[in-house]
mmCIF file of C-alpha atoms in Angstrom:
data_model
loop_
_atom_site.group_PDB
_atom_site.id
_atom_site.type_symbol
_atom_site.label_atom_id
_atom_site.label_comp_id
_atom_site.label_asym_id
_atom_site.label_seq_id
_atom_site.Cartn_x
_atom_site.Cartn_y
_atom_site.Cartn_z
ATOM 1 C CA UNK G 590 -6.772 9.223 7.692
ATOM 2 C CA UNK G 591 -3.572 10.375 8.699
ATOM 3 C CA UNK G 592 -0.926 7.658 7.086
ATOM 4 C CA UNK G 593 2.782 8.297 7.366
ATOM 5 C CA UNK G 594 6.232 5.623 6.909
ATOM 6 C CA UNK G 595 7.585 7.420 10.222
ATOM 7 C CA UNK G 596 6.041 6.179 14.234
ATOM 8 C CA UNK G 597 4.784 9.900 15.250
ATOM 9 C CA UNK G 598 2.968 12.000 13.523
ATOM 10 C CA UNK G 599 4.313 16.078 14.642
ATOM 11 C CA UNK G 600 1.824 17.752 15.845
ATOM 12 C CA UNK G 601 -0.035 15.010 17.632
ATOM 13 C CA UNK G 602 -0.125 13.067 20.241
ATOM 14 C CA UNK G 603 -0.601 9.033 19.695
ATOM 15 C CA UNK G 604 -3.712 8.528 22.513
ATOM 16 C CA UNK G 605 -3.827 4.710 21.677
ATOM 17 C CA UNK G 606 -2.423 1.516 19.962
ATOM 18 C CA UNK G 607 -5.039 -0.342 18.480
ATOM 19 C CA UNK G 608 -2.883 -2.789 16.040
ATOM 20 C CA UNK G 609 -1.254 -3.511 13.133
ATOM 21 C CA UNK G 610 -2.649 -3.658 10.207
ATOM 22 C CA UNK G 611 -2.543 -4.294 6.451
ATOM 23 C CA UNK G 612 -3.402 -4.029 3.062
ATOM 24 C CA UNK G 613 -2.299 -6.411 0.020
ATOM 25 C CA UNK G 614 -3.325 -6.346 -3.659
ATOM 26 C CA UNK G 615 -1.813 -8.112 -6.430
ATOM 27 C CA UNK G 616 -2.257 -7.399 -10.393
ATOM 28 C CA UNK G 617 -5.405 -9.082 -12.613
ATOM 29 C CA UNK G 618 -4.198 -7.244 -15.838
ATOM 30 C CA UNK G 619 -2.209 -9.293 -18.771
ATOM 31 C CA UNK G 620 0.755 -7.446 -19.070
ATOM 32 C CA UNK G 621 1.961 -9.087 -21.948
ATOM 33 C CA UNK G 622 2.523 -6.479 -24.945
ATOM 34 C CA UNK G 623 4.557 -8.474 -27.731
ATOM 35 C CA UNK G 624 8.440 -7.870 -28.344
ATOM 36 C CA UNK G 625 8.529 -3.879 -27.025
ATOM 37 C CA UNK G 626 10.387 -4.045 -23.724
ATOM 38 C CA UNK G 627 9.487 -0.587 -23.065
ATOM 39 C CA UNK G 628 5.957 -0.545 -23.636
ATOM 40 C CA UNK G 629 6.293 -4.147 -20.806
ATOM 41 C CA UNK G 630 8.217 -1.707 -18.566
ATOM 42 C CA UNK G 631 5.516 0.996 -19.184
ATOM 43 C CA UNK G 632 2.704 -1.606 -18.539
ATOM 44 C CA UNK G 633 4.778 -3.111 -14.955
ATOM 45 C CA UNK G 634 5.453 0.620 -13.879
ATOM 46 C CA UNK G 635 1.529 1.533 -14.405
ATOM 47 C CA UNK G 636 0.499 -1.928 -12.412
ATOM 48 C CA UNK G 637 2.203 -0.848 -10.129
ATOM 49 C CA UNK G 638 0.434 1.841 -9.279
ATOM 50 C CA UNK G 639 -2.998 0.968 -9.340
ATOM 51 C CA UNK G 640 -2.385 -2.215 -7.521
ATOM 52 C CA UNK G 641 -0.264 0.142 -4.852
ATOM 53 C CA UNK G 642 -3.470 2.659 -4.666
ATOM 54 C CA UNK G 643 -5.870 -0.248 -4.319
ATOM 55 C CA UNK G 644 -3.583 -2.072 -1.243
ATOM 56 C CA UNK G 645 -3.239 1.668 0.796
ATOM 57 C CA UNK G 646 -7.328 1.301 0.256
ATOM 58 C CA UNK G 647 -7.457 -2.220 1.884
ATOM 59 C CA UNK G 648 -4.652 -1.034 4.768
ATOM 60 C CA UNK G 649 -6.933 2.112 5.467
ATOM 61 C CA UNK G 650 -10.456 0.832 6.030
ATOM 62 C CA UNK G 651 -9.087 -2.526 7.732
ATOM 63 C CA UNK G 652 -7.772 0.694 10.140
ATOM 64 C CA UNK G 653 -11.352 2.284 10.340
ATOM 65 C CA UNK G 654 -12.605 -0.684 11.423
ATOM 66 C CA UNK G 655 -10.626 -1.164 14.078
ATOM 67 C CA UNK G 656 -11.682 2.504 15.291
ATOM 68 C CA UNK G 657 -8.332 4.603 14.016
ATOM 69 C CA UNK G 658 -7.956 7.659 12.577
ATOM 70 C CA UNK G 659 -4.088 7.694 12.098
ATOM 71 C CA UNK G 660 -1.237 4.497 10.783
ATOM 72 C CA UNK G 661 2.188 4.941 11.826
ATOM 73 C CA UNK G 662 5.085 3.301 10.279
ATOM 74 C CA UNK G 663 3.637 2.250 7.356
ATOM 75 C CA UNK G 664 6.348 -0.888 4.988
ATOM 76 C CA UNK G 665 5.294 -1.054 1.215
ATOM 77 C CA UNK G 666 6.785 -4.525 -0.220
ATOM 78 C CA UNK G 667 6.524 -5.235 -3.968
ATOM 79 C CA UNK G 668 7.123 -7.901 -5.515
ATOM 80 C CA UNK G 669 6.440 -9.804 -8.545
ATOM 81 C CA UNK G 670 4.783 -13.242 -8.444
ATOM 82 C CA UNK G 671 6.173 -16.361 -10.026
ATOM 83 C CA UNK G 672 4.409 -14.533 -13.588
ATOM 84 C CA UNK G 673 5.442 -11.667 -13.002
ATOM 85 C CA UNK G 674 2.552 -10.001 -12.111
ATOM 86 C CA UNK G 675 2.910 -7.407 -9.021
ATOM 87 C CA UNK G 676 1.439 -7.960 -5.848
ATOM 88 C CA UNK G 677 1.537 -4.903 -3.557
ATOM 89 C CA UNK G 678 1.732 -5.747 0.185
ATOM 90 C CA UNK G 679 1.289 -2.554 3.232
ATOM 91 C CA UNK G 680 1.667 -2.658 6.817
ATOM 92 C CA UNK G 681 1.316 -0.532 9.519
ATOM 93 C CA UNK G 682 0.165 0.923 13.224
ATOM 94 C CA UNK G 683 -3.796 1.252 13.633
ATOM 95 C CA UNK G 684 -3.329 4.397 15.940
ATOM 96 C CA UNK G 685 -5.921 6.763 17.685
ATOM 97 C CA UNK G 686 -4.679 10.184 17.439
ATOM 98 C CA UNK G 687 -6.163 13.246 19.440
ATOM 99 C CA UNK G 688 -7.140 15.858 17.233
#
């Protein structure tokens, strides 16, 4: 699966646009770590990395379900819920490229 933030893929011709796909994931672990701000920020950073990977996996699965072999125009949004849990949303256009 080719993933890109651009609207084209150099060296490939897009044969068909299949639709918009999204992957969303939210942290499921507690981030509290006492009074250490540096530990809290480290846990938050690690959590965003894990949640982002889950969101990309979901995005890829949704694109494959539509018969895509690439996703173009990917946008990533990272938000903190009111309880400071990271939520990542990844959106793009599922396409079929000629290989």
